[in-house]
Every structure is written in C-alpha cells, then in structure tokens.
XYZ file of C-alpha atoms in Angstrom:
163
model
C -127.437 -6.218 -27.533
C -128.544 -4.098 -30.523
C -127.611 -0.447 -30.602
C -130.430 2.002 -29.917
C -130.969 4.627 -32.645
C -129.492 8.069 -32.042
C -130.722 11.434 -33.397
C -127.618 11.804 -35.548
C -128.314 8.487 -37.287
C -130.967 10.405 -39.233
C -128.410 12.554 -41.110
C -127.651 11.094 -44.563
C -124.035 10.170 -45.222
C -122.999 10.780 -41.622
C -121.293 8.132 -39.535
C -120.702 9.543 -36.075
C -117.862 7.786 -34.288
C -119.548 7.120 -30.965
C -118.895 4.442 -28.349
C -120.854 1.811 -30.282
C -119.032 2.580 -33.552
C -115.767 2.356 -31.616
C -116.654 -1.149 -30.420
C -117.898 -2.178 -33.858
C -114.791 -0.902 -35.635
C -112.156 -1.989 -33.141
C -110.584 -4.452 -35.594
C -110.498 -1.939 -38.454
C -108.949 0.701 -36.241
C -106.326 -1.621 -34.747
C -105.397 -2.752 -38.260
C -105.057 0.849 -39.443
C -102.989 1.829 -36.410
C -100.697 -1.146 -37.021
C -99.676 0.564 -40.257
C -97.749 3.139 -38.246
C -94.861 0.635 -38.116
C -92.845 0.158 -41.285
C -92.551 -3.607 -40.868
C -96.346 -3.878 -40.697
C -96.794 -1.744 -43.814
C -94.372 -4.031 -45.658
C -96.189 -7.164 -44.453
C -99.548 -5.699 -45.468
C -98.317 -4.707 -48.930
C -96.776 -8.165 -49.434
C -100.084 -9.996 -48.840
C -103.033 -7.829 -47.815
C -105.598 -10.585 -47.266
C -103.202 -12.664 -45.176
C -102.144 -9.669 -43.053
C -105.784 -8.811 -42.299
C -106.263 -12.247 -40.685
C -104.298 -10.913 -37.671
C -107.280 -8.753 -36.727
C -110.808 -9.567 -35.640
C -112.589 -8.293 -38.746
C -115.990 -9.164 -40.128
C -116.098 -10.269 -43.770
C -117.679 -6.885 -44.599
C -114.829 -5.016 -42.900
C -112.207 -7.118 -44.696
C -113.927 -6.486 -48.023
C -114.129 -2.716 -47.405
C -110.412 -2.577 -46.555
C -109.347 -4.619 -49.563
C -111.527 -2.492 -51.862
C -110.353 0.729 -50.159
C -113.994 1.676 -49.656
C -113.381 4.363 -47.049
C -117.039 5.341 -46.658
C -117.929 1.707 -45.958
C -115.069 1.466 -43.444
C -116.530 4.470 -41.593
C -119.993 2.936 -41.723
C -118.558 -0.274 -40.233
C -116.928 1.557 -37.322
C -113.674 2.861 -38.733
C -112.401 6.125 -37.312
C -111.613 8.618 -40.075
C -108.204 9.465 -38.594
C -107.252 5.809 -38.266
C -108.453 4.908 -41.764
C -106.320 7.766 -43.079
C -103.310 5.623 -42.038
C -104.357 3.133 -44.713
C -104.640 5.928 -47.252
C -101.198 7.200 -46.317
C -99.827 3.681 -46.826
C -101.206 3.890 -50.364
C -99.565 7.302 -50.810
C -102.704 9.447 -50.460
C -102.975 12.703 -48.523
C -105.855 13.282 -46.119
C -107.282 15.858 -48.550
C -107.133 13.297 -51.364
C -109.004 10.773 -49.205
C -111.643 13.342 -48.301
C -112.101 14.133 -52.001
C -112.484 10.432 -52.816
C -115.074 10.055 -50.055
C -117.145 12.950 -51.408
C -116.890 11.700 -54.982
C -114.949 14.704 -56.256
C -111.466 15.476 -57.500
C -108.903 16.830 -55.073
C -109.030 20.218 -56.829
C -112.847 20.349 -56.680
C -112.771 19.325 -53.010
C -110.229 22.043 -52.179
C -112.314 24.653 -54.032
C -115.468 23.525 -52.209
C -113.768 23.788 -48.806
C -112.296 27.199 -49.619
C -115.796 28.347 -50.589
C -117.184 27.311 -47.201
C -117.890 23.587 -47.610
C -120.926 21.649 -48.769
C -124.388 23.083 -48.445
C -126.426 21.490 -45.680
C -129.522 21.652 -47.847
C -130.669 18.147 -48.652
C -128.457 16.738 -45.902
C -130.527 17.671 -42.851
C -132.244 14.362 -42.132
C -133.871 11.368 -43.708
C -137.107 11.782 -41.758
C -137.380 15.561 -42.050
C -137.481 16.081 -38.286
C -134.163 17.964 -38.398
C -135.300 20.317 -41.162
C -133.711 23.721 -41.582
C -135.155 26.528 -39.539
C -137.686 28.554 -41.535
C -135.972 31.773 -40.436
C -132.554 30.648 -41.689
C -131.467 30.065 -45.247
C -128.780 27.654 -46.444
C -125.906 29.886 -45.349
C -127.206 30.585 -41.830
C -128.598 33.995 -42.771
C -131.898 35.440 -41.692
C -134.569 36.488 -44.179
C -133.067 40.010 -44.114
C -129.763 38.608 -45.395
C -127.820 39.224 -42.167
C -125.970 36.359 -40.515
C -127.561 35.415 -37.202
C -125.182 35.404 -34.262
C -125.661 35.056 -30.553
C -124.694 38.107 -28.542
C -122.336 37.557 -25.645
C -123.752 38.326 -22.221
C -122.048 41.178 -20.381
C -119.908 40.085 -17.494
C -120.872 41.415 -14.084
C -117.753 40.366 -12.258
C -115.614 42.944 -10.492
C -112.615 42.335 -12.767
C -114.772 43.070 -15.812
C -115.965 46.352 -14.293
C -112.407 47.511 -13.568
C -111.278 47.160 -17.206
C-alpha cells in the first residue's frame, strides 16, 4: 500500500524518520547496526558488496551505501543515528558526517552551528503553504526586533501560592 503524503514531506531536504521510513529502511538500519560488532566491520571492509547481500536491501539502498551517499540513505529510510555507524566505520565523526550532508567543510559546519544553524528562509516548503509568518523574520523576531516568546501561565495551585 502506498504511503500517504504527510505535511512534513513538503519541507525541502527533510527526511522525517516516521513509521513508514522505518519500514522502508529496515535493511539499511539493520546493516548499519551490524557494524557495532568488530567481526562484522572486518567482514564489511573485506568485501562490502558481498557483506551487503546479508540484508534485504533494494538496489538503490545498496548503491547509496556503497557510494556513501548519506542523504540518499536517509531518503531511502535510513535513520541518521544508525547511518552514523557506517560513517564511524570509515573513521568519520558525527560532525564530519553532518558537514558532508550539508555540503560544507567540518569547520564551516561547526561555525554555522555555533552561529545558530542554517536559516529557515528558503527551506519552509515546496508548495509555499508553510511560509514564514509575516510577523516574524528569519530569526524568529517580530517587526520591532524583539524575539517573540510565549508567556508562562501563572499557577493557581495551593503550593504555588505558598511559595
């Protein structure tokens, strides 16, 4: 049965790991988790294509793994934390993998994250239905320049009144 579209499918470059992605990527994720054992890492490094035959993978999934196309693995149902096991097998840190997936160097990725991450502008939706609020700018600030926050409701419980 085909998967019904979800609202978050409309966000460019976003592959939400939902129940359907979990089913779709089961083989990728089991392969990646197998790399937790040293003997499996050795077997994989000795003959990658042969090792992958142990898992129920589509040709597209096999190709993405062999090419180390992490974005494609996520698109095909890979869980980012499981696919990081493959990166670790290749000697990459999670930060290095994240940089590769965003098309930047590790230093540029670290600087971007320290500066607050990527701008959401241009990444809202393909259809435009999830467009940015007109009252908020790119950084979540109102037109006056102040960050919008929700105020916490006051508690009316007895313990709150005693304090």
